[in-house]
Amino acid sequence: MACSVYIHIPFCLKKCVYCDFVSVPFDGVLSDRYLAALGRELSLSLSLSARGKSKMRLKTLFVGGGTPTALSAWQLKGLFDSIGRGFDFYPDAEVTVEANPATLDEEKLGVLLQGGVNRISIGAQSFDAEELKLLGRAHRPGEISDAVELCRAAGLENIGLDLIYGIPGQKMQTWLQTLKSALELGPRHISAYELTVEEKTGLWDLVRGGALEMPSEDDVLSMSGAAQEALEAAGFVRYEVSNYAIAGFECRHNLNYWRRGEYLGLGVAAHSFSDGRRWSNTCSVLEYIAAIEAGELPVAGAETLTKDEQRREVFLLGLRTGEGVPLAADGAGGAALERAAAELIAEGLLEVRRGRLSATRRGFHLLDSVIFRLLAGLSL
Ligand code: SF4
């Protein structure tokens, strides 16, 4: 039975230009209906599980989105009351909420702490006003430090900041300045994501229409390298391709995904994994609410992984992490896989440490092609 739960809150102040997550602008009436549906999905899932009426005991809970803190303090209280009715927590459980800097206030933080939240992940993205504007973010640079101060004043120390690089027009200088500003705020965790152009986003239209130009691959690689250098110099460890933490502050919830641990996802578009089966909820907020109001689970798709798919996943997910994968992860690697791994090791892209295969610093920069080549070996 899963000990990790993800809850998706699909509301945001406004849609960012690059965003392809399931999120809609905040609406009071719709969000009330959604939260009522979420409470019912939680009870429905638990009543259908082997646990019957007993509570699930969690090691990690992650409330993400969207922007959970776009909800009012009152709505957040209702959400955490439902969570408390459905779940118990291990004493050292990690309870994370994602937040947008412009949506935090003392009252909401009080409710979150009361609900057991002990980790906050703030979507800072950039400390450059022009870049934030281009990304369509709903906050200004000064609001990031205000949000961090508010969290600290409320007693929340486990603070993470999300940053984005590879923004059209971004100069190395502004990226270095963003990293510096982020470090000055003393977070325990920093995620540095490369901006990607996803279909059906405003950014896709702007880039295809020629109004914006994405930075070159070389520039993006340099920015990724600069992040690693600056963050490691500040004592952070790159424990996943896009994630850095002070030792002991790695996101345990996400590590569980990469280690292929089980989890239950609740809410629109949420994914779950248990007993080798993956399933996902509908991506439509209205369909989600309608299914729950009709007393049905809003599942849109499910698959049971074959042995071969499971082996691929071990590499696909495990090689994203600094710890890598055990050498015998697939039970029978086979000569072709060993050959592919040996080539990548010889090229300095993979290495073997304490019986585990993991990406080198250079391998992390070229991770997609490293994994592609390794998986090609797996299927030979
Ligand atoms: S805040 Fe996050 S989820 Fe919301 S629109 Fe922006 S990128 Fe998407």
JSON list of N, CA and C in Angstrom, two decimals, residues 75-138:
[
{"chain": "A", "resi": 75, "resn": "GLN", "atom": "N", "xyz": [-10.55, 27.83, 2.41]},
{"chain": "A", "resi": 75, "resn": "GLN", "atom": "CA", "xyz": [-10.55, 26.62, 1.57]},
{"chain": "A", "resi": 75, "resn": "GLN", "atom": "C", "xyz": [-9.39, 25.70, 1.93]},
{"chain": "A", "resi": 76, "resn": "LEU", "atom": "N", "xyz": [-8.23, 26.29, 2.22]},
{"chain": "A", "resi": 76, "resn": "LEU", "atom": "CA", "xyz": [-7.08, 25.46, 2.61]},
{"chain": "A", "resi": 76, "resn": "LEU", "atom": "C", "xyz": [-7.39, 24.71, 3.90]},
{"chain": "A", "resi": 77, "resn": "LYS", "atom": "N", "xyz": [-8.11, 25.40, 4.81]},
{"chain": "A", "resi": 77, "resn": "LYS", "atom": "CA", "xyz": [-8.45, 24.74, 6.07]},
{"chain": "A", "resi": 77, "resn": "LYS", "atom": "C", "xyz": [-9.35, 23.52, 5.79]},
{"chain": "A", "resi": 78, "resn": "GLY", "atom": "N", "xyz": [-10.33, 23.72, 4.91]},
{"chain": "A", "resi": 78, "resn": "GLY", "atom": "CA", "xyz": [-11.22, 22.61, 4.56]},
{"chain": "A", "resi": 78, "resn": "GLY", "atom": "C", "xyz": [-10.44, 21.46, 3.94]},
{"chain": "A", "resi": 79, "resn": "LEU", "atom": "N", "xyz": [-9.49, 21.81, 3.07]},
{"chain": "A", "resi": 79, "resn": "LEU", "atom": "CA", "xyz": [-8.69, 20.78, 2.40]},
{"chain": "A", "resi": 79, "resn": "LEU", "atom": "C", "xyz": [-7.89, 19.97, 3.43]},
{"chain": "A", "resi": 80, "resn": "PHE", "atom": "N", "xyz": [-7.24, 20.67, 4.35]},
{"chain": "A", "resi": 80, "resn": "PHE", "atom": "CA", "xyz": [-6.42, 19.94, 5.33]},
{"chain": "A", "resi": 80, "resn": "PHE", "atom": "C", "xyz": [-7.28, 19.22, 6.36]},
{"chain": "A", "resi": 81, "resn": "ASP", "atom": "N", "xyz": [-8.51, 19.70, 6.59]},
{"chain": "A", "resi": 81, "resn": "ASP", "atom": "CA", "xyz": [-9.42, 18.93, 7.45]},
{"chain": "A", "resi": 81, "resn": "ASP", "atom": "C", "xyz": [-9.74, 17.60, 6.78]},
{"chain": "A", "resi": 82, "resn": "SER", "atom": "N", "xyz": [-10.02, 17.63, 5.47]},
{"chain": "A", "resi": 82, "resn": "SER", "atom": "CA", "xyz": [-10.31, 16.37, 4.74]},
{"chain": "A", "resi": 82, "resn": "SER", "atom": "C", "xyz": [-9.11, 15.44, 4.78]},
{"chain": "A", "resi": 83, "resn": "ILE", "atom": "N", "xyz": [-7.92, 16.04, 4.58]},
{"chain": "A", "resi": 83, "resn": "ILE", "atom": "CA", "xyz": [-6.69, 15.24, 4.60]},
{"chain": "A", "resi": 83, "resn": "ILE", "atom": "C", "xyz": [-6.55, 14.56, 5.97]},
{"chain": "A", "resi": 84, "resn": "GLY", "atom": "N", "xyz": [-6.80, 15.33, 7.02]},
{"chain": "A", "resi": 84, "resn": "GLY", "atom": "CA", "xyz": [-6.67, 14.79, 8.38]},
{"chain": "A", "resi": 84, "resn": "GLY", "atom": "C", "xyz": [-7.67, 13.67, 8.65]},
{"chain": "A", "resi": 85, "resn": "ARG", "atom": "N", "xyz": [-8.86, 13.75, 8.00]},
{"chain": "A", "resi": 85, "resn": "ARG", "atom": "CA", "xyz": [-9.86, 12.68, 8.20]},
{"chain": "A", "resi": 85, "resn": "ARG", "atom": "C", "xyz": [-9.44, 11.39, 7.49]},
{"chain": "A", "resi": 86, "resn": "GLY", "atom": "N", "xyz": [-8.68, 11.54, 6.39]},
{"chain": "A", "resi": 86, "resn": "GLY", "atom": "CA", "xyz": [-8.33, 10.36, 5.60]},
{"chain": "A", "resi": 86, "resn": "GLY", "atom": "C", "xyz": [-6.97, 9.75, 5.94]},
{"chain": "A", "resi": 87, "resn": "PHE", "atom": "N", "xyz": [-6.05, 10.59, 6.43]},
{"chain": "A", "resi": 87, "resn": "PHE", "atom": "CA", "xyz": [-4.68, 10.10, 6.59]},
{"chain": "A", "resi": 87, "resn": "PHE", "atom": "C", "xyz": [-4.12, 10.39, 7.97]},
{"chain": "A", "resi": 88, "resn": "ASP", "atom": "N", "xyz": [-3.25, 9.47, 8.40]},
{"chain": "A", "resi": 88, "resn": "ASP", "atom": "CA", "xyz": [-2.38, 9.71, 9.55]},
{"chain": "A", "resi": 88, "resn": "ASP", "atom": "C", "xyz": [-0.99, 9.94, 8.99]},
{"chain": "A", "resi": 89, "resn": "PHE", "atom": "N", "xyz": [-0.10, 10.50, 9.79]},
{"chain": "A", "resi": 89, "resn": "PHE", "atom": "CA", "xyz": [1.26, 10.73, 9.31]},
{"chain": "A", "resi": 89, "resn": "PHE", "atom": "C", "xyz": [2.28, 10.06, 10.23]},
{"chain": "A", "resi": 90, "resn": "TYR", "atom": "N", "xyz": [3.32, 9.52, 9.64]},
{"chain": "A", "resi": 90, "resn": "TYR", "atom": "CA", "xyz": [4.46, 9.06, 10.45]},
{"chain": "A", "resi": 90, "resn": "TYR", "atom": "C", "xyz": [5.04, 10.30, 11.14]},
{"chain": "A", "resi": 91, "resn": "PRO", "atom": "N", "xyz": [5.68, 10.12, 12.30]},
{"chain": "A", "resi": 91, "resn": "PRO", "atom": "CA", "xyz": [6.19, 11.30, 13.03]},
{"chain": "A", "resi": 91, "resn": "PRO", "atom": "C", "xyz": [7.14, 12.15, 12.19]},
{"chain": "A", "resi": 92, "resn": "ASP", "atom": "N", "xyz": [7.92, 11.50, 11.29]},
{"chain": "A", "resi": 92, "resn": "ASP", "atom": "CA", "xyz": [8.88, 12.29, 10.49]},
{"chain": "A", "resi": 92, "resn": "ASP", "atom": "C", "xyz": [8.37, 12.51, 9.07]},
{"chain": "A", "resi": 93, "resn": "ALA", "atom": "N", "xyz": [7.06, 12.45, 8.87]},
{"chain": "A", "resi": 93, "resn": "ALA", "atom": "CA", "xyz": [6.51, 12.59, 7.51]},
{"chain": "A", "resi": 93, "resn": "ALA", "atom": "C", "xyz": [6.87, 13.94, 6.91]},
{"chain": "A", "resi": 94, "resn": "GLU", "atom": "N", "xyz": [7.06, 13.94, 5.60]},
{"chain": "A", "resi": 94, "resn": "GLU", "atom": "CA", "xyz": [7.34, 15.18, 4.86]},
{"chain": "A", "resi": 94, "resn": "GLU", "atom": "C", "xyz": [6.02, 15.64, 4.24]},
{"chain": "A", "resi": 95, "resn": "VAL", "atom": "N", "xyz": [5.61, 16.85, 4.57]},
{"chain": "A", "resi": 95, "resn": "VAL", "atom": "CA", "xyz": [4.34, 17.36, 4.03]},
{"chain": "A", "resi": 95, "resn": "VAL", "atom": "C", "xyz": [4.62, 18.68, 3.30]},
{"chain": "A", "resi": 96, "resn": "THR", "atom": "N", "xyz": [4.53, 18.62, 1.98]},
{"chain": "A", "resi": 96, "resn": "THR", "atom": "CA", "xyz": [4.92, 19.75, 1.14]},
{"chain": "A", "resi": 96, "resn": "THR", "atom": "C", "xyz": [3.71, 20.43, 0.50]},
{"chain": "A", "resi": 97, "resn": "VAL", "atom": "N", "xyz": [3.81, 21.74, 0.39]},
{"chain": "A", "resi": 97, "resn": "VAL", "atom": "CA", "xyz": [2.82, 22.49, -0.40]},
{"chain": "A", "resi": 97, "resn": "VAL", "atom": "C", "xyz": [3.57, 23.38, -1.37]},
{"chain": "A", "resi": 98, "resn": "GLU", "atom": "N", "xyz": [3.08, 23.43, -2.61]},
{"chain": "A", "resi": 98, "resn": "GLU", "atom": "CA", "xyz": [3.65, 24.36, -3.59]},
{"chain": "A", "resi": 98, "resn": "GLU", "atom": "C", "xyz": [2.97, 25.71, -3.44]},
{"chain": "A", "resi": 99, "resn": "ALA", "atom": "N", "xyz": [3.75, 26.77, -3.65]},
{"chain": "A", "resi": 99, "resn": "ALA", "atom": "CA", "xyz": [3.18, 28.11, -3.47]},
{"chain": "A", "resi": 99, "resn": "ALA", "atom": "C", "xyz": [3.71, 29.07, -4.53]},
{"chain": "A", "resi": 100, "resn": "ASN", "atom": "N", "xyz": [2.89, 30.03, -4.85]},
{"chain": "A", "resi": 100, "resn": "ASN", "atom": "CA", "xyz": [3.33, 31.15, -5.69]},
{"chain": "A", "resi": 100, "resn": "ASN", "atom": "C", "xyz": [3.61, 32.31, -4.74]},
{"chain": "A", "resi": 101, "resn": "PRO", "atom": "N", "xyz": [4.73, 33.02, -4.92]},
{"chain": "A", "resi": 101, "resn": "PRO", "atom": "CA", "xyz": [5.09, 34.08, -3.96]},
{"chain": "A", "resi": 101, "resn": "PRO", "atom": "C", "xyz": [3.97, 35.11, -3.74]},
{"chain": "A", "resi": 102, "resn": "ALA", "atom": "N", "xyz": [3.17, 35.36, -4.78]},
{"chain": "A", "resi": 102, "resn": "ALA", "atom": "CA", "xyz": [2.15, 36.42, -4.65]},
{"chain": "A", "resi": 102, "resn": "ALA", "atom": "C", "xyz": [0.91, 35.95, -3.90]},
{"chain": "A", "resi": 103, "resn": "THR", "atom": "N", "xyz": [0.88, 34.68, -3.50]},
{"chain": "A", "resi": 103, "resn": "THR", "atom": "CA", "xyz": [-0.37, 34.16, -2.91]},
{"chain": "A", "resi": 103, "resn": "THR", "atom": "C", "xyz": [-0.23, 33.81, -1.43]},
{"chain": "A", "resi": 104, "resn": "LEU", "atom": "N", "xyz": [0.94, 34.09, -0.85]},
{"chain": "A", "resi": 104, "resn": "LEU", "atom": "CA", "xyz": [1.13, 33.69, 0.55]},
{"chain": "A", "resi": 104, "resn": "LEU", "atom": "C", "xyz": [0.80, 34.82, 1.50]},
{"chain": "A", "resi": 105, "resn": "ASP", "atom": "N", "xyz": [0.18, 34.50, 2.59]},
{"chain": "A", "resi": 105, "resn": "ASP", "atom": "CA", "xyz": [0.02, 35.49, 3.67]},
{"chain": "A", "resi": 105, "resn": "ASP", "atom": "C", "xyz": [0.05, 34.75, 5.01]},
{"chain": "A", "resi": 106, "resn": "GLU", "atom": "N", "xyz": [0.10, 35.52, 6.08]},
{"chain": "A", "resi": 106, "resn": "GLU", "atom": "CA", "xyz": [0.23, 34.91, 7.42]},
{"chain": "A", "resi": 106, "resn": "GLU", "atom": "C", "xyz": [-0.89, 33.94, 7.73]},
{"chain": "A", "resi": 107, "resn": "GLU", "atom": "N", "xyz": [-2.11, 34.34, 7.34]},
{"chain": "A", "resi": 107, "resn": "GLU", "atom": "CA", "xyz": [-3.26, 33.51, 7.68]},
{"chain": "A", "resi": 107, "resn": "GLU", "atom": "C", "xyz": [-3.16, 32.14, 6.99]},
{"chain": "A", "resi": 108, "resn": "LYS", "atom": "N", "xyz": [-2.82, 32.16, 5.69]},
{"chain": "A", "resi": 108, "resn": "LYS", "atom": "CA", "xyz": [-2.71, 30.88, 4.96]},
{"chain": "A", "resi": 108, "resn": "LYS", "atom": "C", "xyz": [-1.59, 30.03, 5.54]},
{"chain": "A", "resi": 109, "resn": "LEU", "atom": "N", "xyz": [-0.47, 30.68, 5.85]},
{"chain": "A", "resi": 109, "resn": "LEU", "atom": "CA", "xyz": [0.65, 29.91, 6.41]},
{"chain": "A", "resi": 109, "resn": "LEU", "atom": "C", "xyz": [0.26, 29.29, 7.75]},
{"chain": "A", "resi": 110, "resn": "GLY", "atom": "N", "xyz": [-0.50, 30.03, 8.54]},
{"chain": "A", "resi": 110, "resn": "GLY", "atom": "CA", "xyz": [-0.97, 29.50, 9.83]},
{"chain": "A", "resi": 110, "resn": "GLY", "atom": "C", "xyz": [-1.80, 28.23, 9.60]},
{"chain": "A", "resi": 111, "resn": "VAL", "atom": "N", "xyz": [-2.69, 28.28, 8.61]},
{"chain": "A", "resi": 111, "resn": "VAL", "atom": "CA", "xyz": [-3.55, 27.13, 8.31]},
{"chain": "A", "resi": 111, "resn": "VAL", "atom": "C", "xyz": [-2.70, 25.95, 7.84]},
{"chain": "A", "resi": 112, "resn": "LEU", "atom": "N", "xyz": [-1.72, 26.23, 6.99]},
{"chain": "A", "resi": 112, "resn": "LEU", "atom": "CA", "xyz": [-0.88, 25.16, 6.45]},
{"chain": "A", "resi": 112, "resn": "LEU", "atom": "C", "xyz": [-0.09, 24.48, 7.57]},
{"chain": "A", "resi": 113, "resn": "LEU", "atom": "N", "xyz": [0.50, 25.29, 8.45]},
{"chain": "A", "resi": 113, "resn": "LEU", "atom": "CA", "xyz": [1.28, 24.71, 9.55]},
{"chain": "A", "resi": 113, "resn": "LEU", "atom": "C", "xyz": [0.39, 23.89, 10.47]},
{"chain": "A", "resi": 114, "resn": "GLN", "atom": "N", "xyz": [-0.78, 24.43, 10.73]},
{"chain": "A", "resi": 114, "resn": "GLN", "atom": "CA", "xyz": [-1.76, 23.71, 11.56]},
{"chain": "A", "resi": 114, "resn": "GLN", "atom": "C", "xyz": [-2.11, 22.37, 10.91]},
{"chain": "A", "resi": 115, "resn": "GLY", "atom": "N", "xyz": [-2.15, 22.35, 9.59]},
{"chain": "A", "resi": 115, "resn": "GLY", "atom": "CA", "xyz": [-2.49, 21.11, 8.86]},
{"chain": "A", "resi": 115, "resn": "GLY", "atom": "C", "xyz": [-1.32, 20.14, 8.76]},
{"chain": "A", "resi": 116, "resn": "GLY", "atom": "N", "xyz": [-0.15, 20.52, 9.29]},
{"chain": "A", "resi": 116, "resn": "GLY", "atom": "CA", "xyz": [0.98, 19.58, 9.30]},
{"chain": "A", "resi": 116, "resn": "GLY", "atom": "C", "xyz": [2.03, 19.87, 8.24]},
{"chain": "A", "resi": 117, "resn": "VAL", "atom": "N", "xyz": [1.87, 20.94, 7.47]},
{"chain": "A", "resi": 117, "resn": "VAL", "atom": "CA", "xyz": [2.84, 21.24, 6.42]},
{"chain": "A", "resi": 117, "resn": "VAL", "atom": "C", "xyz": [4.19, 21.58, 7.06]},
{"chain": "A", "resi": 118, "resn": "ASN", "atom": "N", "xyz": [5.26, 20.95, 6.57]},
{"chain": "A", "resi": 118, "resn": "ASN", "atom": "CA", "xyz": [6.60, 21.25, 7.11]},
{"chain": "A", "resi": 118, "resn": "ASN", "atom": "C", "xyz": [7.61, 21.53, 6.01]},
{"chain": "A", "resi": 119, "resn": "ARG", "atom": "N", "xyz": [7.11, 21.68, 4.78]},
{"chain": "A", "resi": 119, "resn": "ARG", "atom": "CA", "xyz": [8.02, 21.97, 3.66]},
{"chain": "A", "resi": 119, "resn": "ARG", "atom": "C", "xyz": [7.23, 22.78, 2.64]},
{"chain": "A", "resi": 120, "resn": "ILE", "atom": "N", "xyz": [7.87, 23.82, 2.11]},
{"chain": "A", "resi": 120, "resn": "ILE", "atom": "CA", "xyz": [7.17, 24.64, 1.11]},
{"chain": "A", "resi": 120, "resn": "ILE", "atom": "C", "xyz": [8.06, 24.79, -0.11]},
{"chain": "A", "resi": 121, "resn": "SER", "atom": "N", "xyz": [7.45, 24.68, -1.27]},
{"chain": "A", "resi": 121, "resn": "SER", "atom": "CA", "xyz": [8.19, 24.79, -2.52]},
{"chain": "A", "resi": 121, "resn": "SER", "atom": "C", "xyz": [7.65, 26.03, -3.25]},
{"chain": "A", "resi": 122, "resn": "ILE", "atom": "N", "xyz": [8.48, 27.06, -3.33]},
{"chain": "A", "resi": 122, "resn": "ILE", "atom": "CA", "xyz": [8.01, 28.35, -3.86]},
{"chain": "A", "resi": 122, "resn": "ILE", "atom": "C", "xyz": [8.43, 28.51, -5.32]},
{"chain": "A", "resi": 123, "resn": "GLY", "atom": "N", "xyz": [7.48, 28.79, -6.18]},
{"chain": "A", "resi": 123, "resn": "GLY", "atom": "CA", "xyz": [7.77, 28.98, -7.61]},
{"chain": "A", "resi": 123, "resn": "GLY", "atom": "C", "xyz": [8.33, 30.36, -7.86]},
{"chain": "A", "resi": 124, "resn": "ALA", "atom": "N", "xyz": [9.65, 30.50, -7.63]},
{"chain": "A", "resi": 124, "resn": "ALA", "atom": "CA", "xyz": [10.29, 31.81, -7.82]},
{"chain": "A", "resi": 124, "resn": "ALA", "atom": "C", "xyz": [10.55, 32.06, -9.31]},
{"chain": "A", "resi": 125, "resn": "GLN", "atom": "N", "xyz": [11.15, 31.09, -9.96]},
{"chain": "A", "resi": 125, "resn": "GLN", "atom": "CA", "xyz": [11.47, 31.04, -11.40]},
{"chain": "A", "resi": 125, "resn": "GLN", "atom": "C", "xyz": [12.58, 32.00, -11.84]},
{"chain": "A", "resi": 126, "resn": "SER", "atom": "N", "xyz": [12.48, 33.29, -11.48]},
{"chain": "A", "resi": 126, "resn": "SER", "atom": "CA", "xyz": [13.53, 34.24, -11.86]},
{"chain": "A", "resi": 126, "resn": "SER", "atom": "C", "xyz": [13.46, 35.44, -10.91]},
{"chain": "A", "resi": 127, "resn": "PHE", "atom": "N", "xyz": [14.61, 36.09, -10.74]},
{"chain": "A", "resi": 127, "resn": "PHE", "atom": "CA", "xyz": [14.63, 37.32, -9.93]},
{"chain": "A", "resi": 127, "resn": "PHE", "atom": "C", "xyz": [14.75, 38.54, -10.85]},
{"chain": "A", "resi": 128, "resn": "ASP", "atom": "N", "xyz": [14.51, 38.33, -12.13]},
{"chain": "A", "resi": 128, "resn": "ASP", "atom": "CA", "xyz": [14.60, 39.42, -13.11]},
{"chain": "A", "resi": 128, "resn": "ASP", "atom": "C", "xyz": [13.18, 39.79, -13.54]},
{"chain": "A", "resi": 129, "resn": "ALA", "atom": "N", "xyz": [12.83, 41.06, -13.33]},
{"chain": "A", "resi": 129, "resn": "ALA", "atom": "CA", "xyz": [11.44, 41.50, -13.58]},
{"chain": "A", "resi": 129, "resn": "ALA", "atom": "C", "xyz": [11.02, 41.26, -15.03]},
{"chain": "A", "resi": 130, "resn": "GLU", "atom": "N", "xyz": [11.93, 41.51, -15.96]},
{"chain": "A", "resi": 130, "resn": "GLU", "atom": "CA", "xyz": [11.58, 41.33, -17.39]},
{"chain": "A", "resi": 130, "resn": "GLU", "atom": "C", "xyz": [11.33, 39.87, -17.71]},
{"chain": "A", "resi": 131, "resn": "GLU", "atom": "N", "xyz": [12.17, 38.99, -17.14]},
{"chain": "A", "resi": 131, "resn": "GLU", "atom": "CA", "xyz": [11.99, 37.56, -17.41]},
{"chain": "A", "resi": 131, "resn": "GLU", "atom": "C", "xyz": [10.66, 37.07, -16.82]},
{"chain": "A", "resi": 132, "resn": "LEU", "atom": "N", "xyz": [10.35, 37.53, -15.62]},
{"chain": "A", "resi": 132, "resn": "LEU", "atom": "CA", "xyz": [9.07, 37.12, -15.01]},
{"chain": "A", "resi": 132, "resn": "LEU", "atom": "C", "xyz": [7.90, 37.57, -15.88]},
{"chain": "A", "resi": 133, "resn": "LYS", "atom": "N", "xyz": [8.03, 38.78, -16.42]},
{"chain": "A", "resi": 133, "resn": "LYS", "atom": "CA", "xyz": [6.97, 39.31, -17.29]},
{"chain": "A", "resi": 133, "resn": "LYS", "atom": "C", "xyz": [6.84, 38.45, -18.55]},
{"chain": "A", "resi": 134, "resn": "LEU", "atom": "N", "xyz": [7.99, 38.15, -19.15]},
{"chain": "A", "resi": 134, "resn": "LEU", "atom": "CA", "xyz": [7.97, 37.34, -20.38]},
{"chain": "A", "resi": 134, "resn": "LEU", "atom": "C", "xyz": [7.33, 35.96, -20.11]},
{"chain": "A", "resi": 135, "resn": "LEU", "atom": "N", "xyz": [7.63, 35.39, -18.93]},
{"chain": "A", "resi": 135, "resn": "LEU", "atom": "CA", "xyz": [7.08, 34.08, -18.59]},
{"chain": "A", "resi": 135, "resn": "LEU", "atom": "C", "xyz": [5.60, 34.14, -18.24]},
{"chain": "A", "resi": 136, "resn": "GLY", "atom": "N", "xyz": [5.10, 35.36, -18.04]},
{"chain": "A", "resi": 136, "resn": "GLY", "atom": "CA", "xyz": [3.69, 35.52, -17.67]},
{"chain": "A", "resi": 136, "resn": "GLY", "atom": "C", "xyz": [3.43, 35.18, -16.22]},
{"chain": "A", "resi": 137, "resn": "ARG", "atom": "N", "xyz": [4.46, 35.29, -15.37]},
{"chain": "A", "resi": 137, "resn": "ARG", "atom": "CA", "xyz": [4.28, 34.96, -13.96]},
{"chain": "A", "resi": 137, "resn": "ARG", "atom": "C", "xyz": [3.46, 36.05, -13.27]},
{"chain": "A", "resi": 138, "resn": "ALA", "atom": "N", "xyz": [2.79, 35.63, -12.18]},
{"chain": "A", "resi": 138, "resn": "ALA", "atom": "CA", "xyz": [1.90, 36.56, -11.49]},
{"chain": "A", "resi": 138, "resn": "ALA", "atom": "C", "xyz": [2.59, 37.28, -10.34]}
]
